[in-house]
Coordinates of C-alpha atoms and ligand atoms in Angstrom, one line a residue:
M1 CA 23.3 69.6 -150.1
I2 CA 23.6 65.9 -149.9
A3 CA 20.4 64.3 -151.0
D4 CA 21.7 60.8 -150.4
A5 CA 20.8 59.9 -146.8
S6 CA 23.7 57.4 -146.5
A7 CA 26.5 59.8 -147.6
V8 CA 28.6 61.4 -144.8
P9 CA 28.8 65.2 -145.2
D10 CA 32.2 66.9 -145.3
R11 CA 31.1 70.5 -144.7
I12 CA 28.7 70.9 -141.9
V13 CA 27.1 74.2 -140.8
V14 CA 25.6 74.3 -137.4
V15 CA 23.2 77.2 -136.8
G16 CA 22.8 78.1 -133.1
A17 CA 25.5 77.8 -130.4
G18 CA 23.5 76.9 -127.3
I19 CA 24.0 73.6 -125.5
A20 CA 22.5 71.6 -128.3
G21 CA 24.7 73.1 -131.0
V22 CA 27.9 73.1 -129.0
S23 CA 27.3 69.5 -127.9
A24 CA 26.7 68.4 -131.5
V25 CA 30.0 70.0 -132.6
Q26 CA 31.9 68.4 -129.7
E27 CA 30.3 65.0 -130.6
L28 CA 31.1 65.4 -134.3
R29 CA 34.8 65.9 -133.5
S30 CA 34.9 63.2 -130.9
R31 CA 33.4 60.8 -133.4
G32 CA 36.2 61.5 -135.7
H33 CA 34.6 63.9 -138.2
A34 CA 37.5 65.7 -139.8
G35 CA 35.7 67.9 -142.3
K36 CA 34.9 71.6 -142.1
I37 CA 32.5 72.7 -139.3
V38 CA 31.1 76.2 -139.1
L39 CA 29.1 77.2 -136.0
V40 CA 26.9 80.3 -136.5
D41 CA 25.3 82.2 -133.6
G42 CA 23.7 85.6 -133.2
G43 CA 25.5 86.1 -129.8
E44 CA 29.1 87.0 -128.9
H45 CA 30.2 83.7 -127.4
P46 CA 28.3 80.5 -126.6
Y47 CA 26.9 80.5 -123.1
D48 CA 24.7 78.5 -120.7
R49 CA 21.2 79.5 -120.0
P50 CA 20.3 77.8 -116.6
P51 CA 22.3 80.3 -114.5
L52 CA 20.4 83.2 -116.1
S53 CA 17.6 82.8 -113.6
K54 CA 19.9 81.8 -110.7
A55 CA 23.5 82.8 -109.9
Y56 CA 23.9 85.1 -112.9
L57 CA 20.6 87.0 -112.1
L58 CA 21.7 87.2 -108.5
G59 CA 25.0 88.8 -109.6
E60 CA 26.9 86.0 -108.0
T61 CA 28.6 84.9 -111.2
G62 CA 29.8 86.7 -114.3
F63 CA 29.8 85.9 -118.0
E64 CA 33.2 84.1 -117.8
A65 CA 31.6 81.4 -115.6
I66 CA 28.7 80.7 -117.9
R67 CA 30.7 80.3 -121.1
L68 CA 30.0 76.8 -122.6
V69 CA 33.6 76.5 -123.9
P70 CA 36.7 78.7 -123.6
D71 CA 37.7 81.0 -126.5
T72 CA 40.6 78.7 -127.4
W73 CA 38.3 75.7 -127.9
F74 CA 37.4 76.7 -131.5
D75 CA 40.9 76.8 -132.8
D76 CA 41.9 73.7 -130.8
N77 CA 39.1 71.8 -132.4
D78 CA 39.3 73.4 -135.9
V79 CA 35.8 74.8 -135.6
E80 CA 35.0 78.2 -137.3
L81 CA 32.8 80.3 -135.1
R82 CA 30.7 82.9 -136.9
A83 CA 29.6 85.0 -133.9
R84 CA 27.2 87.9 -134.0
R85 CA 25.8 86.6 -137.2
Q86 CA 22.2 85.4 -138.0
A87 CA 21.6 82.7 -140.5
V88 CA 18.8 84.2 -142.6
R89 CA 18.2 81.6 -145.3
L90 CA 18.8 77.9 -146.0
R91 CA 19.5 77.4 -149.7
T92 CA 18.8 73.7 -149.7
S93 CA 18.8 73.4 -153.5
E94 CA 22.3 74.7 -153.8
G95 CA 23.7 73.5 -150.5
A96 CA 24.3 76.7 -148.6
V97 CA 23.4 78.9 -145.6
E98 CA 23.1 82.6 -146.1
L99 CA 24.0 84.9 -143.2
D100 CA 22.7 88.4 -142.5
D101 CA 25.9 90.1 -143.8
G102 CA 25.4 88.4 -147.2
T103 CA 28.0 85.7 -146.6
V104 CA 27.1 82.4 -148.1
L105 CA 28.4 79.3 -146.4
A106 CA 28.7 76.1 -148.5
A107 CA 27.2 73.1 -146.7
D108 CA 26.8 69.5 -147.4
A109 CA 24.6 69.2 -144.3
V110 CA 23.1 71.7 -141.9
L111 CA 22.1 71.3 -138.2
L112 CA 19.6 73.7 -136.8
T113 CA 20.0 74.2 -133.1
T114 CA 18.3 77.5 -133.0
G115 CA 16.4 77.0 -129.7
G116 CA 13.3 79.1 -129.1
I117 CA 12.2 82.5 -127.9
A118 CA 10.4 83.4 -124.6
R119 CA 6.7 83.6 -125.0
R120 CA 5.2 87.0 -124.3
L121 CA 1.9 87.6 -122.6
P122 CA -0.8 87.7 -125.2
V123 CA -2.7 90.5 -123.5
T124 CA -3.0 94.3 -123.9
G125 CA 0.2 95.8 -122.5
G126 CA 2.1 92.5 -122.6
D127 CA 5.0 94.2 -124.5
L128 CA 5.1 97.4 -122.5
P129 CA 8.6 98.6 -121.3
G130 CA 9.2 97.1 -117.8
V131 CA 7.5 93.8 -118.8
H132 CA 10.5 91.4 -119.0
V133 CA 11.0 87.9 -120.4
L134 CA 14.1 85.8 -119.6
R135 CA 15.9 83.8 -122.3
T136 CA 19.2 85.6 -123.1
V137 CA 22.0 87.1 -121.2
E138 CA 20.8 90.6 -122.3
D139 CA 17.4 89.7 -120.8
A140 CA 19.1 88.7 -117.6
E141 CA 21.1 91.9 -117.4
A142 CA 18.0 94.1 -118.0
L143 CA 16.1 92.2 -115.4
R144 CA 18.8 92.4 -112.8
A145 CA 19.0 96.2 -113.2
A146 CA 15.2 96.3 -112.5
L147 CA 15.2 93.9 -109.5
V148 CA 16.5 96.5 -107.0
P149 CA 15.7 96.2 -103.3
G150 CA 12.2 97.3 -102.5
A151 CA 11.0 97.0 -106.1
R152 CA 7.5 95.4 -106.5
A153 CA 8.1 92.5 -108.8
V154 CA 5.1 90.7 -110.3
V155 CA 6.2 87.3 -111.7
V156 CA 3.7 85.8 -114.2
G157 CA 4.0 82.0 -114.4
G158 CA 5.0 79.6 -111.6
G159 CA 6.8 77.0 -113.8
L160 CA 10.5 76.4 -113.6
I161 CA 11.8 79.8 -114.8
G162 CA 9.0 81.8 -113.1
A163 CA 9.6 80.1 -109.7
E164 CA 13.4 80.6 -109.9
V165 CA 13.0 84.3 -110.9
A166 CA 10.5 84.8 -108.0
S167 CA 13.0 83.2 -105.6
T168 CA 15.9 85.3 -106.9
A169 CA 13.9 88.5 -106.8
L170 CA 13.1 87.8 -103.2
A171 CA 16.7 87.2 -102.4
L172 CA 17.5 90.5 -104.1
G173 CA 15.2 92.3 -101.7
C174 CA 12.1 92.7 -103.9
E175 CA 8.5 92.5 -102.8
V176 CA 7.3 89.6 -104.9
T177 CA 3.9 88.5 -106.2
L178 CA 3.6 85.3 -108.2
V179 CA 0.6 85.0 -110.5
E180 CA -0.2 81.4 -111.6
P181 CA -3.6 79.8 -112.4
A182 CA -2.6 76.1 -111.8
L183 CA -1.8 75.9 -108.1
P184 CA 0.4 74.2 -107.3
P185 CA 2.2 74.3 -110.6
L186 CA 4.6 71.6 -111.9
V187 CA 2.4 68.6 -110.8
P188 CA 3.0 66.7 -114.1
A189 CA 6.8 67.3 -113.9
V190 CA 7.5 66.5 -110.2
G191 CA 4.3 64.9 -108.9
E192 CA 1.8 66.5 -106.5
E193 CA 3.8 65.8 -103.3
I194 CA 6.9 67.7 -104.4
A195 CA 4.9 70.3 -106.3
G196 CA 3.0 71.1 -103.1
L197 CA 6.1 71.3 -101.0
L198 CA 7.8 73.7 -103.5
H199 CA 4.7 75.8 -103.7
E200 CA 4.6 76.2 -99.9
Q201 CA 8.2 77.4 -100.0
H202 CA 7.1 80.5 -102.0
T203 CA 4.7 81.6 -99.3
A204 CA 7.0 80.7 -96.5
G205 CA 9.7 82.9 -98.1
G206 CA 7.2 85.8 -98.2
I207 CA 6.0 85.7 -101.8
R208 CA 2.4 86.5 -102.3
L209 CA 0.6 83.9 -104.5
V210 CA -2.3 84.9 -106.8
G211 CA -4.1 81.9 -108.3
D212 CA -5.3 83.7 -111.5
T213 CA -4.4 84.6 -115.0
V214 CA -3.4 88.1 -116.3
A215 CA -6.0 90.1 -118.2
D216 CA -3.9 93.1 -119.1
V217 CA -0.9 95.3 -118.1
T218 CA -1.1 99.1 -118.0
R219 CA 1.4 101.8 -117.4
D220 CA 1.0 105.1 -115.7
G221 CA 2.8 107.3 -118.2
G222 CA 4.1 109.9 -115.8
A223 CA 5.6 107.7 -113.1
G224 CA 6.2 104.7 -115.3
R225 CA 4.5 102.4 -112.8
L226 CA 2.9 99.2 -114.1
S227 CA -0.4 97.6 -113.0
V228 CA -1.1 94.0 -113.7
G229 CA -4.8 93.3 -114.0
T230 CA -6.1 89.7 -113.3
R231 CA -9.1 88.0 -114.8
S232 CA -10.9 88.2 -111.5
G233 CA -10.4 92.0 -111.4
E234 CA -7.6 92.4 -109.0
V235 CA -5.0 95.1 -109.8
L236 CA -1.4 94.3 -108.8
P237 CA 0.9 97.4 -108.7
A238 CA 4.4 96.6 -110.1
D239 CA 7.7 98.3 -110.7
V240 CA 8.8 95.3 -112.8
V241 CA 6.8 92.5 -114.4
V242 CA 8.5 89.2 -115.4
V243 CA 6.8 86.8 -117.7
G244 CA 7.8 83.1 -117.5
V245 CA 5.1 81.4 -119.5
G246 CA 7.1 79.1 -121.8
L247 CA 8.8 79.1 -125.1
T248 CA 7.8 79.5 -128.7
V249 CA 9.7 78.1 -131.7
P250 CA 9.3 80.5 -134.6
G251 CA 9.0 78.8 -138.0
G252 CA 12.0 80.9 -139.2
L253 CA 14.6 79.3 -141.3
A254 CA 13.1 75.9 -141.3
A255 CA 9.6 76.9 -142.4
D256 CA 11.0 79.3 -145.1
A257 CA 13.0 76.4 -146.5
G258 CA 9.9 74.2 -146.7
L259 CA 10.8 71.8 -143.8
E260 CA 8.0 70.2 -142.0
T261 CA 7.2 72.1 -138.8
A262 CA 4.5 71.9 -136.2
D263 CA 5.3 73.8 -133.0
G264 CA 8.9 73.0 -133.6
I265 CA 10.9 71.3 -136.4
L266 CA 9.8 67.7 -136.9
V267 CA 12.6 65.2 -136.9
D268 CA 13.1 61.5 -136.8
R269 CA 14.9 59.6 -134.0
R270 CA 18.2 60.5 -135.8
H271 CA 17.2 64.2 -135.8
R272 CA 16.8 64.3 -139.6
T273 CA 14.2 66.8 -140.8
S274 CA 12.0 66.4 -143.9
H275 CA 15.1 67.3 -145.9
P276 CA 17.7 64.6 -145.9
A277 CA 20.6 66.9 -145.4
V278 CA 19.1 69.2 -142.7
F279 CA 19.0 68.1 -139.1
A280 CA 17.5 69.8 -136.0
A281 CA 18.0 69.3 -132.2
G282 CA 17.4 71.0 -128.9
D283 CA 14.5 73.2 -127.8
N284 CA 13.5 73.8 -131.5
A285 CA 12.9 70.2 -132.5
R286 CA 10.0 67.8 -132.0
V287 CA 11.2 64.2 -132.2
R288 CA 8.8 61.7 -133.7
Q289 CA 8.2 58.8 -131.3
A290 CA 7.4 55.2 -132.1
D291 CA 3.8 55.7 -131.1
G292 CA 3.3 58.3 -133.8
T293 CA 3.4 61.4 -131.5
A294 CA 6.2 64.0 -131.7
R295 CA 7.5 65.7 -128.6
R296 CA 9.6 68.7 -127.8
R297 CA 11.6 68.7 -124.6
E298 CA 12.7 72.0 -123.1
H299 CA 15.4 71.0 -120.7
W300 CA 19.2 71.4 -120.7
Q301 CA 20.1 67.7 -120.6
A302 CA 17.6 66.9 -123.4
A303 CA 19.2 69.5 -125.6
Q304 CA 22.6 68.2 -124.8
Q305 CA 21.6 64.6 -125.6
D306 CA 19.7 65.5 -128.7
G307 CA 22.7 67.6 -130.0
R308 CA 24.9 64.5 -129.6
A309 CA 22.3 62.2 -131.2
A310 CA 22.0 64.7 -134.1
A311 CA 25.8 64.5 -134.6
A312 CA 25.6 60.8 -134.8
G313 CA 22.8 61.1 -137.2
L314 CA 24.7 63.5 -139.4
L315 CA 27.5 60.9 -139.6
G316 CA 25.2 58.0 -140.2
Q317 CA 26.2 56.4 -136.9
A318 CA 24.0 54.9 -134.2
P319 CA 23.0 57.5 -131.6
P320 CA 24.2 57.3 -127.9
T321 CA 21.8 55.4 -125.7
A322 CA 19.0 57.7 -124.7
A323 CA 18.7 58.4 -121.0
P324 CA 15.4 59.2 -119.3
D325 CA 14.3 62.8 -119.2
W326 CA 16.0 64.7 -116.4
F327 CA 16.0 68.3 -115.2
W328 CA 16.9 70.3 -112.2
S329 CA 15.8 73.6 -110.6
D330 CA 17.2 75.7 -107.8
R331 CA 15.0 78.0 -105.7
H332 CA 14.7 79.2 -102.1
G333 CA 18.0 77.5 -101.2
V334 CA 16.9 74.0 -102.3
H335 CA 17.9 71.8 -105.2
V336 CA 15.1 70.0 -107.1
E337 CA 15.6 67.2 -109.6
A338 CA 13.2 65.0 -111.5
V339 CA 13.9 62.0 -113.8
G340 CA 11.6 59.9 -115.9
D341 CA 7.8 60.0 -115.7
M342 CA 6.0 61.3 -112.6
R343 CA 2.5 60.7 -113.9
G344 CA 0.9 57.8 -112.0
S345 CA -0.4 56.9 -108.6
R346 CA 1.8 54.2 -107.1
R347 CA 4.1 56.2 -104.9
V348 CA 6.9 55.5 -102.5
L349 CA 8.1 58.4 -100.3
R350 CA 11.7 58.4 -99.0
G351 CA 11.4 60.9 -96.2
T352 CA 8.3 62.7 -95.0
I353 CA 6.5 65.7 -96.4
G354 CA 7.5 68.7 -94.4
S355 CA 11.2 67.7 -94.0
L356 CA 14.1 67.5 -96.3
P357 CA 15.6 65.6 -98.1
L358 CA 12.5 64.2 -99.7
T359 CA 12.3 61.8 -102.7
V360 CA 9.1 60.5 -104.3
L361 CA 9.4 57.5 -106.5
N362 CA 6.7 56.7 -109.0
L363 CA 6.2 52.9 -109.7
D364 CA 4.1 51.0 -112.2
A365 CA 1.9 48.1 -111.2
A366 CA 4.7 45.6 -111.5
G367 CA 6.9 47.7 -109.1
R368 CA 9.2 49.1 -111.8
V369 CA 10.5 52.6 -111.2
L370 CA 9.0 55.0 -113.8
G371 CA 10.2 58.3 -112.4
A372 CA 11.5 60.0 -109.3
A373 CA 11.5 63.6 -108.0
A374 CA 13.5 64.9 -105.1
V375 CA 14.4 67.9 -103.1
D376 CA 18.0 67.9 -102.0
D377 CA 18.7 64.3 -102.8
T378 CA 20.9 64.1 -105.9
R379 CA 22.1 60.6 -105.2
A380 CA 18.6 59.2 -105.0
I381 CA 17.8 60.7 -108.5
A382 CA 21.1 59.4 -110.0
V383 CA 20.3 55.9 -108.8
A384 CA 16.6 56.1 -109.8
R385 CA 17.7 57.0 -113.3
R386 CA 19.6 53.7 -113.4
L387 CA 16.6 51.8 -112.1
I388 CA 14.4 53.4 -114.7
Q389 CA 16.8 52.3 -117.5
S390 CA 17.2 48.8 -116.2
G391 CA 13.5 48.2 -115.4
A392 CA 14.4 46.7 -112.0
T393 CA 11.8 46.2 -109.3
P394 CA 13.5 47.2 -106.0
E395 CA 11.8 46.4 -102.7
P396 CA 9.5 49.4 -101.8
A397 CA 10.6 49.2 -98.2
L398 CA 14.2 49.7 -99.2
L399 CA 13.2 52.6 -101.4
A400 CA 11.4 54.2 -98.5
D401 CA 14.1 53.8 -95.9
L402 CA 16.0 57.1 -95.5
S403 CA 18.8 55.4 -93.6
V404 CA 19.5 53.2 -96.7
D405 CA 22.1 54.5 -99.2
P406 CA 20.2 54.6 -102.5
R407 CA 23.1 52.7 -104.1
R408 CA 21.8 49.7 -102.3
W409 CA 18.6 49.9 -104.4
L410 CA 20.6 48.6 -107.3
R411 CA 21.3 45.4 -105.4
G412 CA 17.6 44.8 -104.7
Ligands
FAD501 C1 16.6 81.3 -117.7 C2 16.6 79.9 -118.0 C3 16.8 78.9 -117.0 C4 16.8 77.6 -117.3 N1 17.1 76.7 -116.2 C5 17.1 75.4 -116.5 C6 17.4 74.4 -115.5 O1 17.6 74.8 -114.3 N2 17.4 73.1 -115.8 C7 17.1 72.7 -117.0 O2 17.1 71.4 -117.3 N3 16.9 73.5 -118.1 C8 16.9 74.9 -117.8 N4 16.6 75.7 -118.8 C9 16.3 75.2 -120.2 C10 17.6 75.0 -121.0 O3 18.5 76.1 -120.7 C11 17.3 74.9 -122.5 O4 16.5 73.8 -122.7 C12 18.5 74.8 -123.3 O5 19.3 76.0 -123.2 C13 18.1 74.7 -124.8 O6 19.3 74.7 -125.6 P1 19.3 74.9 -127.2 O7 20.7 74.7 -127.6 O8 18.3 74.0 -127.8 O9 18.8 76.3 -127.4 P2 19.3 77.8 -127.0 O10 20.1 77.7 -125.7 O11 18.2 78.7 -127.0 O12 20.4 78.1 -128.1 C14 20.0 78.5 -129.4 C15 21.0 79.5 -130.0 O13 20.7 79.7 -131.4 C16 20.9 81.0 -131.7 N5 20.1 81.3 -132.9 C17 18.7 81.2 -133.1 N6 18.4 81.5 -134.4 C18 19.6 81.8 -135.0 C19 19.9 82.2 -136.3 N7 18.9 82.3 -137.3 N8 21.2 82.5 -136.6 C20 22.1 82.3 -135.7 N9 21.9 82.0 -134.4 C21 20.6 81.7 -134.1 C22 20.4 81.8 -130.5 O14 20.9 83.1 -130.4 C23 20.9 80.9 -129.4 O15 22.2 81.2 -129.0 C24 16.6 77.1 -118.6 C25 16.3 78.0 -119.6 C26 16.3 79.4 -119.3 C27 16.1 80.4 -120.4

């Protein structure tokens, strides 16, 4: 592999065809990279993950609709897809990636966009049959088969994925219990006002909330029924248990190759790892920040942006301008979005708690918008994103007025 950080690699192997890997390959081609690109993935065809807890789990959409690119895209863009193949070793000294069928792919540079795996419950019975996680399309299919009308579903974890699964299970006719110790969840991500509102939607929809952690899961051998025991001693009977307690990034290829890792692969702002010819992006990467910290983001847009930035890094070009963090979530028939930083105490509410749409803007002491979270107000979030980037100080009265089109905020 190329040890000279300023050289542009000709042969690039991208391991992992999620949104980060596919976006990186698209960006490489759109930036004019004409060399060989091989995209390796353990799955059949690159697909999108957000629908797995929403329309795909509901059965409203099929695999065709969640493909990231059509089949023809690879030939059209001269990209070799190695599907159903695992990369098992990075041979950095000789410049190659070894696959599970023994193939050795020559590479001047490698991009690792290997994502992560769903964390399992670290308790007795956490891996029993009937205890599901949700990360892959196979997970979604297994879960959908179990979420039959009348099934008692215990969802563990009230974060983004847990809340969406609880809402989908309810829509599928299940009797749903949600176990989550931090009530309401998501306060750091959306602020306490929106977190509270979202939380109440669970109970309004008929979900039972249990503010506790799970101690164990047991299975009645004969009938196959599960019981979820909580730390405070409650026993929750279940036909299906779904665990949504976050993501882990296994050391895997990166650690075996001696790359620096710490709860993710450590990379610089150009997504270069501790090896000059190996890059990483997406859920698997922790990007070093100017203040010396390193952070891993676990959202779709971040993975897309980071994939593009890594492509620029591979080519020795300046990365696209970074946008503030943004994510969305759909549950109980509402659309939630948040952008920027919601930690702080100077708030402006556009709308009133208890009615929709509602947007909460988080300002700093000088009146600059740091973050915004909204339920059913996509336009407010799109404009807030621009305000965050520009550092503007819009009039709070204008921000609060529901009758004002958010685009007017840009004019002050
Ligand atoms: C159910 C669900 C719902 C979500 N909903 C939202 C949402 O509403 N909004 C939002 O912002 N974000 C959402 N997310 C998060 C978002 O989908 C992820 O942040 C994003 O998919 C990360 O992309 P990635 O490319 O980094 O990793 P991944 O999508 O995990 O892709 C990594 C790929 O690498 C492959 N791979 C790993 N190791 C190897 C190997 N050794 N060899 C070959 N291939 C390998 C894997 O098979 C996988 O295909 C959701 C995630 C899930 C699971």
